[in-house]
Structures are given as structure tokens and as C-alpha cells.
XYZ file of C-alpha atoms in Angstrom:
670
model
C 50.331 41.167 -103.288
C 50.870 38.528 -100.608
C 49.408 40.957 -98.055
C 46.413 41.551 -100.310
C 45.895 37.822 -100.862
C 46.151 37.076 -97.137
C 43.636 39.742 -96.172
C 41.164 38.555 -98.795
C 41.600 34.895 -97.750
C 40.811 35.934 -94.179
C 37.732 37.792 -95.398
C 36.575 34.738 -97.344
C 37.024 32.430 -94.326
C 34.955 34.771 -92.132
C 32.174 34.826 -94.708
C 32.379 31.038 -94.916
C 31.851 30.582 -91.166
C 28.453 32.240 -91.344
C 27.453 30.074 -94.278
C 28.460 26.858 -92.436
C 26.201 27.757 -89.487
C 23.279 28.241 -91.844
C 24.106 24.956 -93.559
C 23.987 23.010 -90.248
C 20.582 24.489 -89.533
C 19.349 23.541 -92.968
C 20.447 19.923 -92.566
C 18.006 19.556 -89.662
C 15.118 20.221 -92.011
C 15.222 16.746 -93.545
C 11.582 16.749 -94.520
C 12.123 19.538 -97.040
C 13.146 18.129 -100.407
C 13.815 20.196 -103.460
C 12.335 19.063 -106.741
C 15.185 19.105 -109.289
C 13.575 19.043 -112.695
C 14.862 18.275 -116.117
C 16.386 21.264 -117.863
C 14.455 23.074 -120.533
C 14.481 26.531 -122.048
C 12.330 29.360 -120.706
C 12.560 31.008 -124.130
C 12.137 29.733 -127.628
C 15.207 27.860 -128.860
C 15.657 30.379 -131.636
C 16.322 33.424 -129.474
C 15.538 36.457 -131.583
C 16.409 40.024 -130.785
C 13.724 41.913 -128.875
C 13.203 45.373 -127.553
C 14.372 46.896 -124.288
C 12.106 48.057 -121.478
C 9.716 50.861 -122.290
C 8.556 51.493 -118.712
C 9.114 50.550 -115.110
C 6.079 48.237 -114.996
C 7.693 45.889 -117.505
C 10.873 45.784 -115.428
C 8.935 45.066 -112.269
C 7.041 42.240 -113.955
C 10.225 40.506 -115.106
C 11.900 40.817 -111.702
C 8.733 39.623 -109.966
C 8.705 36.532 -112.180
C 12.359 35.893 -111.405
C 11.767 36.162 -107.670
C 8.911 33.622 -107.611
C 9.035 30.624 -105.343
C 11.206 27.809 -106.727
C 8.195 25.516 -106.779
C 6.503 27.886 -109.228
C 9.509 28.151 -111.533
C 11.705 25.637 -113.289
C 15.013 25.523 -111.451
C 16.765 23.272 -113.916
C 19.513 24.327 -116.307
C 18.395 25.809 -119.583
C 19.513 26.063 -123.146
C 21.339 29.318 -123.708
C 22.348 29.431 -120.066
C 25.951 29.577 -118.957
C 26.225 25.796 -118.749
C 25.331 24.955 -122.326
C 27.778 22.554 -124.018
C 30.546 23.435 -121.601
C 33.489 21.247 -120.748
C 35.979 23.528 -119.047
C 39.129 22.135 -117.500
C 39.090 22.814 -113.766
C 42.251 23.600 -111.846
C 40.564 23.017 -108.508
C 43.071 20.437 -107.301
C 46.103 21.783 -109.141
C 48.861 23.800 -107.550
C 49.314 27.204 -109.200
C 52.593 28.534 -110.500
C 53.001 30.630 -107.370
C 52.450 27.701 -105.005
C 48.759 28.509 -104.501
C 45.823 26.211 -105.002
C 43.369 27.239 -107.683
C 40.838 28.013 -104.935
C 43.213 30.553 -103.397
C 44.264 31.875 -106.790
C 40.652 32.620 -107.791
C 39.906 34.577 -104.631
C 39.946 37.980 -106.396
C 37.339 36.726 -108.875
C 35.178 35.131 -106.171
C 35.292 38.028 -103.723
C 34.427 40.578 -106.382
C 31.278 38.754 -107.543
C 30.197 37.399 -104.146
C 30.412 40.743 -102.360
C 27.119 41.941 -100.903
C 26.768 45.626 -101.707
C 25.382 47.797 -98.910
C 23.168 50.849 -99.334
C 25.938 53.019 -97.890
C 28.375 51.845 -100.569
C 25.867 52.694 -103.301
C 25.057 56.120 -101.869
C 28.710 57.161 -101.610
C 29.547 56.311 -105.245
C 28.609 59.822 -106.397
C 31.092 61.467 -104.020
C 34.164 59.309 -104.619
C 37.369 61.281 -105.241
C 40.885 60.281 -106.246
C 42.720 60.101 -102.951
C 46.133 58.560 -103.619
C 48.903 58.520 -106.205
C 51.988 56.433 -106.870
C 54.669 56.382 -109.626
C 53.905 54.175 -112.639
C 56.406 51.359 -113.057
C 58.223 51.340 -116.397
C 56.779 54.685 -117.520
C 58.716 57.910 -117.057
C 56.822 61.011 -115.974
C 53.671 58.982 -115.277
C 51.780 58.169 -112.099
C 48.723 56.209 -111.041
C 45.984 57.925 -109.076
C 43.033 56.108 -107.571
C 40.073 55.985 -105.233
C 39.722 54.017 -102.019
C 42.654 51.961 -100.788
C 46.004 52.282 -102.565
C 46.133 48.830 -104.153
C 49.458 49.550 -105.848
C 51.220 49.029 -102.520
C 50.127 45.381 -102.399
C 50.635 44.453 -106.065
C 53.342 41.875 -106.761
C 54.925 43.026 -110.038
C 56.848 39.765 -110.431
C 53.839 37.544 -111.176
C 50.306 37.545 -112.570
C 48.167 36.665 -109.564
C 44.654 35.456 -110.255
C 45.456 33.949 -113.673
C 44.465 30.321 -114.243
C 47.465 28.034 -114.389
C 46.825 26.742 -117.914
C 46.415 30.281 -119.236
C 49.601 31.418 -117.503
C 51.658 28.527 -118.813
C 50.390 29.019 -122.349
C 51.077 32.760 -122.158
C 54.682 32.016 -121.222
C 55.016 29.472 -124.028
C 53.686 31.965 -126.584
C 56.305 34.527 -125.617
C 59.097 31.979 -125.571
C 58.293 30.622 -129.031
C 57.865 34.120 -130.521
C 61.021 35.497 -128.942
C 59.119 37.998 -126.841
C 60.932 39.606 -123.950
C 58.090 41.345 -122.142
C 56.277 38.393 -120.589
C 57.843 38.891 -117.183
C 58.176 42.672 -117.386
C 56.982 44.511 -114.273
C 54.861 46.783 -116.473
C 52.877 43.897 -117.963
C 52.488 42.026 -114.697
C 51.399 45.222 -113.004
C 48.731 45.952 -115.603
C 47.350 42.406 -115.497
C 47.262 42.582 -111.696
C 45.349 45.843 -111.992
C 42.836 44.114 -114.275
C 42.542 41.207 -111.809
C 41.743 43.654 -109.004
C 38.489 44.413 -110.888
C 38.941 48.166 -110.494
C 37.835 50.483 -113.286
C 40.929 51.518 -115.256
C 41.664 54.531 -117.459
C 44.971 53.923 -119.251
C 45.456 56.609 -121.889
C 49.152 56.337 -122.635
C 49.010 53.140 -124.676
C 51.349 53.246 -127.654
C 49.214 52.238 -130.679
C 50.277 49.742 -133.327
C 49.984 52.326 -136.112
C 52.528 54.712 -134.578
C 55.803 53.870 -136.348
C 54.651 50.238 -136.460
C 55.429 49.710 -132.782
C 52.565 48.571 -130.576
C 52.475 48.225 -126.826
C 51.265 44.635 -127.340
C 51.775 43.715 -123.695
C 48.722 45.788 -122.719
C 46.501 44.135 -125.348
C 47.738 40.701 -124.265
C 46.992 41.527 -120.629
C 43.360 42.510 -121.234
C 42.809 39.525 -123.535
C 44.155 37.158 -120.871
C 42.006 38.891 -118.256
C 38.937 38.392 -120.476
C 39.717 34.704 -121.020
C 40.434 34.258 -117.338
C 37.087 35.814 -116.380
C 35.153 33.652 -118.846
C 36.878 30.413 -117.831
C 36.570 31.085 -114.105
C 32.865 31.752 -114.621
C 32.573 28.422 -116.433
C 34.505 26.633 -113.682
C 32.187 28.017 -111.034
C 29.095 26.930 -112.957
C 30.514 23.448 -113.611
C 31.320 22.872 -109.933
C 27.848 23.948 -108.856
C 26.290 21.787 -111.574
C 28.085 18.767 -110.147
C 26.930 19.582 -106.618
C 23.321 20.074 -107.702
C 23.176 16.715 -109.482
C 24.112 15.004 -106.198
C 21.736 17.117 -104.132
C 18.992 15.179 -102.357
C 18.182 17.444 -99.426
C 17.074 21.041 -99.229
C 20.010 23.414 -98.928
C 20.710 27.118 -99.049
C 20.191 28.241 -102.652
C 22.328 31.407 -102.499
C 25.545 29.391 -102.638
C 24.613 28.258 -106.143
C 23.849 31.718 -107.502
C 26.619 32.002 -110.087
C 25.015 33.414 -113.252
C 23.571 36.520 -114.811
C 20.462 37.027 -116.919
C 22.302 36.152 -120.129
C 25.542 34.417 -121.025
C 27.790 37.190 -122.458
C 30.183 38.428 -119.783
C 32.826 40.397 -121.708
C 32.230 43.237 -124.185
C 35.120 44.742 -126.146
C 34.518 47.970 -128.108
C 36.846 48.730 -131.024
C 36.802 51.410 -133.763
C 37.625 49.477 -136.961
C 37.169 45.975 -138.365
C 40.915 45.740 -139.049
C 41.544 46.172 -135.303
C 38.848 43.581 -134.573
C 40.811 41.190 -136.786
C 44.012 41.860 -134.828
C 42.339 41.352 -131.445
C 40.504 38.131 -132.352
C 43.619 36.758 -134.012
C 45.589 37.419 -130.859
C 42.821 36.012 -128.656
C 42.896 32.735 -130.576
C 46.672 32.661 -130.342
C 46.619 33.182 -126.566
C 43.926 30.556 -125.930
C 45.480 27.238 -124.773
C 45.227 24.327 -127.209
C 42.969 22.370 -124.837
C 40.246 24.977 -125.342
C 40.566 25.285 -129.134
C 40.810 21.796 -130.595
C 38.469 23.203 -133.206
C 37.822 26.832 -134.225
C 34.645 27.192 -136.227
C 34.256 29.695 -139.089
C 37.922 30.733 -139.275
C 37.804 31.129 -143.045
C 34.615 33.161 -142.882
C 36.204 35.416 -140.269
C 39.337 36.003 -142.353
C 37.311 36.681 -145.486
C 34.974 39.145 -143.790
C 37.363 41.117 -141.597
C 40.866 40.518 -142.912
C 42.580 42.392 -145.739
C 44.052 40.866 -148.899
C 47.384 40.413 -147.123
C 45.790 38.506 -144.219
C 46.250 34.894 -145.263
C 47.328 31.699 -143.570
C 46.590 30.374 -140.094
C 45.061 33.157 -138.002
C 45.778 31.250 -134.775
C 49.554 31.141 -135.091
C 50.807 34.518 -136.177
C 53.716 36.371 -134.640
C 52.151 39.648 -133.479
C 55.553 41.090 -132.654
C 56.185 41.584 -136.349
C 54.040 44.403 -137.672
C 53.379 44.785 -141.353
C 55.303 47.515 -143.121
C 53.162 50.254 -144.627
C 52.838 50.407 -148.397
C 54.573 53.172 -150.291
C 52.271 56.180 -150.369
C 52.247 59.941 -150.025
C 50.243 59.536 -146.830
C 51.896 59.404 -143.402
C 53.017 55.953 -142.234
C 50.671 55.935 -139.224
C 47.748 56.701 -141.558
C 48.673 53.741 -143.760
C 48.993 51.417 -140.772
C 45.628 52.457 -139.292
C 43.572 52.612 -142.484
C 45.474 50.094 -144.597
C 43.122 47.214 -143.728
C 39.369 46.783 -143.389
C 38.007 50.232 -142.452
C 34.443 49.116 -141.717
C 33.119 50.776 -138.551
C 29.810 48.877 -138.264
C 30.649 45.359 -137.060
C 29.879 42.878 -134.303
C 30.912 39.308 -133.583
C 30.115 36.815 -130.833
C 32.680 34.298 -129.532
C 31.579 31.207 -127.636
C 33.646 28.552 -125.830
C 32.037 25.096 -125.823
C 33.758 21.846 -124.888
C 37.021 22.038 -126.846
C 35.740 24.370 -129.535
C 35.769 28.105 -130.114
C 32.752 29.242 -132.104
C 33.138 32.482 -134.027
C 29.968 34.277 -135.168
C 27.944 32.674 -132.375
C 24.517 34.048 -131.449
C 24.975 37.144 -129.319
C 22.686 35.891 -126.543
C 24.704 32.680 -126.119
C 28.207 34.071 -126.636
C 30.811 34.446 -123.903
C 32.615 37.428 -125.463
C 31.166 40.063 -127.784
C 33.464 42.322 -129.798
C 31.789 45.202 -131.599
C 31.902 48.800 -132.702
C 29.906 51.324 -130.720
C 28.092 52.335 -133.920
C 26.803 48.787 -134.509
C 25.531 48.463 -130.944
C 23.780 51.833 -131.117
C 22.040 50.695 -134.304
C 20.849 47.537 -132.541
C 19.679 49.554 -129.537
C 17.652 51.816 -131.842
C 16.208 48.781 -133.654
C 15.156 47.258 -130.337
C 13.462 50.517 -129.409
C 11.319 50.529 -132.543
C 10.749 46.790 -133.050
C 9.217 44.719 -130.235
C 10.497 41.511 -131.807
C 14.102 42.530 -131.141
C 16.075 43.134 -127.969
C 19.546 43.875 -126.659
C 19.262 41.668 -123.586
C 22.715 40.273 -124.382
C 24.047 43.507 -122.828
C 22.284 42.897 -119.512
C 24.979 40.755 -117.849
C 28.255 42.283 -119.053
C 30.754 42.078 -116.189
C 33.890 43.280 -118.000
C 33.766 46.169 -120.509
C 36.951 46.954 -122.445
C 37.203 50.011 -124.717
C 40.428 49.881 -126.730
C 41.739 52.662 -128.990
C 39.409 55.116 -127.252
C 41.196 58.014 -128.966
C 40.277 56.663 -132.407
C 36.682 56.053 -131.310
C 36.501 59.667 -130.108
C 37.441 60.787 -133.629
C 34.432 58.799 -134.879
C 31.720 59.679 -132.344
C 32.177 59.216 -128.604
C 28.467 59.802 -127.968
C 27.889 56.261 -129.305
C 30.065 54.888 -126.496
C 28.097 56.940 -123.986
C 24.851 55.435 -125.312
C 26.195 51.875 -125.173
C 27.381 52.232 -121.561
C 23.989 53.659 -120.580
C 22.298 50.514 -121.942
C 24.603 48.032 -120.215
C 23.412 46.030 -117.204
C 19.753 46.923 -117.571
C 17.070 44.445 -116.571
C 16.155 42.259 -119.567
C 12.997 42.876 -121.557
C 12.170 39.166 -121.740
C 12.255 36.240 -119.368
C 15.908 35.122 -119.433
C 16.881 31.618 -120.559
C 18.836 31.025 -117.361
C 17.891 28.976 -114.313
C 16.261 31.669 -112.185
C 17.565 30.121 -108.947
C 21.121 30.541 -110.227
C 20.962 34.297 -110.920
C 23.110 36.392 -108.581
C 21.048 38.575 -106.196
C 22.654 41.850 -107.330
C 21.385 41.227 -110.871
C 17.832 40.980 -109.527
C 18.371 44.122 -107.436
C 19.386 46.052 -110.582
C 22.868 46.646 -109.132
C 24.871 44.955 -111.898
C 26.420 48.243 -113.020
C 28.164 48.508 -109.642
C 29.918 45.170 -110.298
C 30.914 45.869 -113.920
C 34.582 46.538 -114.511
C 35.357 49.092 -117.231
C 38.821 49.322 -118.801
C 39.418 52.266 -121.150
C 42.612 52.240 -123.222
C 43.919 54.829 -125.641
C 46.793 56.973 -126.866
C 45.434 60.017 -125.048
C 42.415 61.137 -123.067
C 39.995 64.009 -123.584
C 37.069 65.577 -121.684
C 34.530 63.165 -123.225
C 36.547 60.091 -122.224
C 37.153 61.512 -118.754
C 33.447 62.272 -118.337
C 32.447 58.696 -119.173
C 35.067 57.322 -116.810
C 34.111 59.658 -113.960
C 30.320 59.438 -114.236
C 29.417 56.182 -116.023
C 31.915 53.847 -114.342
C 30.566 53.179 -110.842
C 32.344 49.935 -109.909
C 32.149 49.454 -106.146
C 35.789 48.283 -106.142
C 36.935 51.793 -107.096
C 38.980 53.128 -109.996
C 42.549 53.875 -111.035
C 43.755 56.340 -113.660
C 47.103 56.924 -115.343
C 48.323 60.530 -115.387
C 51.305 61.531 -117.553
C 53.417 64.583 -118.245
C 54.246 65.462 -121.854
C 57.270 66.997 -123.546
C 55.254 68.415 -126.422
C 55.696 68.264 -130.201
C 56.854 71.799 -131.013
C 60.296 70.468 -131.944
C 58.692 68.689 -134.914
C 57.669 71.970 -136.518
C 59.998 72.491 -139.518
C 59.447 76.097 -140.723
C 61.195 78.809 -138.717
C 58.070 80.612 -137.687
C 56.761 82.461 -134.656
C 53.798 80.548 -133.244
C 51.639 83.023 -131.345
C 49.296 81.550 -128.711
C 46.466 83.864 -127.644
C 44.419 83.019 -124.563
C 40.816 84.125 -124.260
C 38.954 84.267 -120.962
C 36.129 81.889 -120.145
C 34.143 81.577 -116.930
C 32.515 78.179 -117.428
C 32.451 75.265 -119.848
C 28.930 76.270 -120.884
C 30.231 79.599 -122.194
C 33.436 78.222 -123.775
C 32.163 77.957 -127.364
C 30.633 81.436 -127.363
C 33.730 82.953 -125.746
C 35.993 81.418 -128.395
C 33.740 82.630 -131.224
C 33.454 86.137 -129.784
C 37.237 86.404 -129.455
C 37.665 85.314 -133.065
C 35.198 87.773 -134.589
C 36.430 90.730 -132.492
C 40.201 90.120 -132.294
C 41.250 87.780 -135.100
C 38.911 88.179 -138.060
C 39.489 91.962 -138.434
C 43.176 91.195 -139.106
C 42.452 88.960 -142.086
C 39.285 90.321 -143.694
C 41.072 93.220 -145.403
C 44.170 91.291 -146.479
C 44.781 91.352 -150.206
C 46.747 88.115 -150.137
C 44.997 84.780 -149.776
C 46.379 81.586 -148.296
C 44.637 81.781 -144.891
C 43.795 78.371 -143.427
C 41.308 78.307 -140.573
C 41.698 74.996 -138.715
C 39.101 73.718 -136.242
C 38.807 70.474 -134.295
C 34.999 70.415 -134.069
C 32.400 70.029 -136.797
C 30.030 72.317 -134.864
C 32.714 75.016 -134.858
C 33.168 74.366 -138.582
C 29.456 75.042 -139.247
C 29.436 78.139 -137.079
C 32.470 79.630 -138.829
C 31.064 78.754 -142.245
C 27.845 80.628 -141.471
C 29.792 83.612 -140.158
C 32.020 83.815 -143.244
C 28.929 83.656 -145.428
C 27.381 86.540 -143.519
C 30.571 88.572 -144.113
C 30.633 87.751 -147.845
C 34.143 86.400 -147.360
C 36.029 84.588 -150.101
C 36.372 81.060 -148.697
C 36.187 77.341 -149.470
C 35.386 74.294 -147.340
C 37.196 71.066 -146.598
C 35.230 69.135 -143.963
C 34.547 65.486 -143.186
C 31.288 65.505 -145.149
C 32.596 67.412 -148.186
C 32.331 65.397 -151.408
C 35.483 64.349 -153.221
C 34.750 66.565 -156.219
C 34.212 69.594 -153.975
C 37.436 68.798 -152.103
C 39.475 68.726 -155.310
C 37.891 71.965 -156.461
C 38.468 73.693 -153.102
C 42.136 72.678 -152.961
C 42.703 74.056 -156.464
C 40.869 77.332 -155.736
C 42.853 77.847 -152.553
C 46.212 77.122 -154.194
C 45.499 79.459 -157.120
C 44.265 82.209 -154.771
C 40.726 82.461 -156.116
C 39.530 81.642 -152.583
C 41.350 83.490 -149.793
C 40.270 81.378 -146.802
C 39.998 77.608 -146.355
C 38.023 76.024 -143.514
C 39.625 72.698 -142.555
C 38.551 70.230 -139.827
C 40.551 67.789 -137.742
C 38.310 64.850 -138.629
C 38.830 65.561 -142.321
C 42.568 65.486 -141.727
C 42.232 62.301 -139.653
C 40.430 60.420 -142.419
C 42.285 61.827 -145.460
C 45.563 63.494 -144.428
C 45.408 66.031 -147.228
C 48.479 68.133 -147.940
C 47.161 71.613 -148.619
C 49.369 73.825 -150.788
C 49.410 77.607 -150.670
C 49.061 78.114 -146.894
C 50.684 81.399 -145.800
C 48.591 82.370 -142.791
C 47.496 79.663 -140.334
C 44.838 80.295 -137.705
C 44.198 77.382 -135.357
C 40.746 78.200 -134.053
C 40.866 75.187 -131.686
C 43.823 72.917 -130.973
C 43.710 69.389 -132.442
C 43.010 66.473 -130.095
C 45.749 64.427 -131.727
C 49.108 65.991 -130.928
C 50.799 64.597 -134.064
C 48.436 66.681 -136.211
C 49.798 69.976 -134.906
C 53.236 69.777 -136.612
C 51.599 68.292 -139.729
C 49.279 71.294 -140.029
C 51.945 73.906 -139.223
C 54.368 72.268 -141.646
C 51.891 73.036 -144.453
C 53.041 76.681 -144.354
C 54.772 77.291 -147.675
C 57.985 78.855 -146.330
C 57.385 82.410 -147.581
C 58.546 85.475 -145.667
C 54.993 86.467 -144.732
C 54.079 83.294 -142.822
C 52.044 83.687 -139.617
C 50.647 81.159 -137.139
C 48.027 82.098 -134.530
C 46.583 79.661 -131.986
C 43.539 80.329 -129.805
C 43.190 78.577 -126.439
C 41.602 78.875 -123.009
C 42.185 77.363 -119.589
C 39.732 74.597 -120.552
C 42.096 73.422 -123.326
C 44.765 72.267 -120.889
C 44.683 68.579 -121.932
C 45.261 69.419 -125.601
C 47.687 72.219 -124.820
C 50.030 70.102 -122.694
C 50.294 67.399 -125.366
C 51.443 70.034 -127.879
C 53.589 72.522 -125.948
C 54.469 70.284 -122.972
C 53.017 69.914 -119.492
C 55.197 72.524 -117.763
C 54.669 75.336 -120.339
C 50.954 74.524 -120.477
C 50.544 75.021 -116.732
C 52.309 78.367 -116.982
C 50.269 79.502 -119.995
C 46.956 78.699 -118.325
C 47.778 80.441 -115.032
C 49.864 83.451 -116.166
C 48.489 86.970 -116.040
C 49.480 87.777 -119.609
C 47.485 86.132 -122.370
C 49.912 86.015 -125.327
C 52.785 83.533 -125.670
C 55.274 83.108 -128.509
C 57.206 79.982 -129.498
C 60.004 80.181 -132.065
C 61.628 77.086 -133.574
């Protein structure tokens, strides 16, 4: 890390030399005096929500207005800008915990945002490939792969470089008082250092809180501290430039004061459930130093709206290391932990730091951090598209995007995340309430997406998550991704049964669905259509596959019942009874239905897994539903495109062999 810091300090000094020469030339122009006017808002004080751009002409008009001569625009500070009611404690003259001044310690932040992006850098973003790999510290059978320079070689795993001193000290105090032992762990320091490098990160081996009640809290703490650090360093930069501008009497180079975006929000955190929102905000308040939270507004309202009945007391001072025990229930413990709180999936909250106060439920356009569900943001995007009085301009200046529990969001609807990312960092639909002479040039050039850092966290990855990371995350700094090998979950299968895996051939991802369906109707369905006994469960991971199979069974006049995510409760009860009694021979069951309800289906004698579940823990749960009779069978269909799911279930090494082998049938006995 010292090597990295030294090289970046050298780069900053070289950039500074050029600026000093320009400054000396500007001082000679003593007759040019800038007119510093009193601040006022460019928008109405009550900033409503408006629509996004409908065409390129609107975009061009806004940018043209922003690029006008300073004499034709107000260059003062505005309400709703990034300087409103701010009193942030500056560490400019303090010595950091690693012996660095705050100026040196903030170099990663400064260099990332002050970098001038060249046309060559933009053009090569579409051809970037992962070019290096290195073992992951503290994680067996895992490695980091990345693009560009191998930054892992320069990371100092013994400290959290780039973190403001007050945040670092408070973080240490929190762990000491709570008895935590992971504050100085190499794994946590490494992950925070990765965040501070401003690379895009895909970390899909994060142990969730609902799995046996043990959460990898160090990762959540690291991204919360990174978010706070980014917000406070932004505030520090604005405050310092405010002070310089108030003393300014002569004309000077304006680019040095460009420190803002179109709107104030800088951090967006996407979460799947309101109960997880409650956990994250509670932890954020706990990790915020006391100097910044003398007062927290609307705490009671927050607890009432998003907490459960058990969530009482002071939300700022709760020991997160102690997870609540699940209530007694027939459901699995991880199900109780995940869905035991507020299960709302349409939520959004703004958090604003002003003076010594944290404001919860602040207006989205004037918040510093926005935490929301993808569903809620998509609804607001659609509203803005149909109502000209509304807008989603608060998404225009997001510099850090964090998607936590991506695996749970994918069980909801990952296409919502795709839509949200597509609408980030667009030019605003209305004149922004920020001093136009303070907006960074790359915002005006519509290059903000190249400066946005995206951090995706989850228990596992899938093709949809990988696609978003590979194609929608275009940070010029590059990206890093965690790759892991799996042991599989076959040992958790209880019945002594032969699990037969049958591979079907597929030439391309476009033909995958048709190839799977054709294999089923020609090879698998003939085996079961003439069976006298019932008890055949047909399990599928996709709702589209569910509909296709339902239509096919109807066309064959098959005796079947349905248990999908949109099946009513009365129909579910009826279907389970019919299947158990044998009056319906086949049951169609979806992964999402199992995810949201965890039904225990009785009477299963023949299991056909049409497509492997995304969640590896579901595989033994489904197979364990077999009733233990002598006629039990288990058939699994897969292709070479199912490698990610396959390796989580059978293990990485067997999965590689199964995908590449000449034979297409494999048997596992446990």
C-alpha cells in the first residue's frame, strides 16, 4: 500500500505543477474580477419529483444552460446543493493513525474524482478482460481476479488506508466496546482497502445473517464505513472550497473549485427487504461518530415503520454481533431469520448529514445517502416517465452504488436492478439546484457512469448478476471479482437414493430453453406418463419454465396440480392434499415458491429436477422430501450452461468433469 500511496502522491504533485503555472498566469490578469453573488436556489424551494429526459434535445438544452458564461449564471451556493447546512469536521491539519496527514490520506478519493478521462480510456472499456488473479486472504479455495493493474500487490492488509481519522477511531472503539475481534483482521482491512481503491467489486461469497444466525458483519461494516467516508470527504472538499471562495477577490481558475455533481445524493444502497434496511441503517447510525450525530431526527418513526415488534430500544447502540434467535416454527431457521421481520419490498429512505444532526426520511434530492429497494426505484422511474411533474434526478450524481444481498434480490426480480443501473448518472431533466460553476466537468460531459463505483455483494452469483457486473459497471478504475471453489451439498441429502444427472446438449444460450424442453418431452416425460403410481414432483427454478411445462401437461391431458409463486393459498392447500392422496399424479413446484414459503410436500416418490435451483441449500431440502419408499427416483437435467449452479451443488471439481466429459449421465449415491 505504501508503494501505491507513493506513486499516487507523485502523480498528484505532477498534476499540481501544471495548475500552479496556470495560477501564476491568472494572477497577472488583475483587471478581471469575478462577481460573487449571494446564494439562491435555481429551483423552487419545494423540489418536487419530475420526469426524466424524453429526447436528446432536452439533454442538450440543460447542458447548454450549465455551460453558459459565469456572468450569465448565478455562481453562488444554492439551497439543496452539497453545502446546505453543513458543518463537517475537517482533518486537514490532523495526523492520521498511520502517520499521514489528512491530505495524503485522502489521495485515493481525490485522484479518483479529479482524474481527467481520455477518449482512449472510454473506447477501451468495452474490451476490458480479467488479466490477473491472486489468492483471497482469509478465504480458503477463493481467489481475486481483476482488470488492469494488480492492486492486491500494493494493498496493506494491516490498516484501512483512506479512512478519515475520526471514523477509524470510532470504528475501533465500537469493536472494543462490543467485544468484536475482527476489527484488525486482514480480511476486513483488505475489503475496505478494495472499496477505497474505487474499483468495481463483485463479492459473492458473503455469509448472510440468516444462515445459522451468523453474519459476515465485517463486510457490511466495511461498505458502511466506505459510504460514510465518501460522504464526509465530499463535504470536507466543499467546505474548504467554500472558505476559499469567500476570500476570493481576484479572478482565478474555476476548475479547481469544481467539487460537486448535479444533485446532492452520492451513495445509493439497494436492499431486498425492509427488515434488512432496518439492520443496515441501525448499523450505520452505530458506526457514525458521536460528533456527527448529536441529534438523530425521526428515530421513532424509523423504528415504527421498518422495525419488527421485537425491535425496541435505542437503535443507535445495539450490539450487532448478537443475532436474534429464530422463533420456534416448522420452517427452516434461515427462513425464519430472513422473513421474521418486516418483509416489505417497496421502500426508500433518504439520509442527510447536516451540522451535528442525522436526518432520516430527508428529501431524496437533498439527501447524502439513499437506501431503497429496486422495486421502489423502478416505480418512481415509471412515474417520472408518465408524469412531467416528477423526476428521478436524485439518481444523476450517484458516485457509489452498493447492492447487498444480491442473491435475495435475484429471487425477487433482478431485471429491476438492471433498470435502476440504466437510469443512474443520466443528465438531469431540470436545471439542478447546484452552483453551476462547481459541477465537475465529467458530469457535464455525461461521463459520470465511468466514475461510479459499483459494489455487488451476495451469497452466490448467477448469470444475471454477472451480466450486470460485466456490462453495466464501466468504472474507469477497473474491476475485481471474487472466484470460489465449492465442496457441494450432496452430503446433506438424507435418503439413500441414486441421484441421476442427465446432460443435454446445447449450442448457444439462445437455444438453451428449447433444448431443455425438447430433452424433457422426448427423453423424460415418456417414462412417467404411463406410470400408474403418482407422487411425481417436477421442480423448476424459473416461472417461465413453470408456465411452459403447465401448458405442455395440459396438452397431454396429464393428471397434475400446481404450486407456484402466484398460486393462491386455497389452491395451494388443495393441491398439496390432492398430491398426497394420489388424486393428482404430478406436482409442478417452483423455486421461488419454495423460497417464499418453504412448503414440505408429502407423498413425493419420483423427483424430476427440470432445472437446478439457484440456491444450493434448496437442493437437499427438495431431495429430502422423498418419502423413503423402495421406488424412489431422482433425475436431474443440466447442460454446460448450468455450471455455476452445478458446482454449488455437486462441487467445483465434479462439475468441471460433468460438463466436459464425453458421457452424459452421472450417478451420485449417498
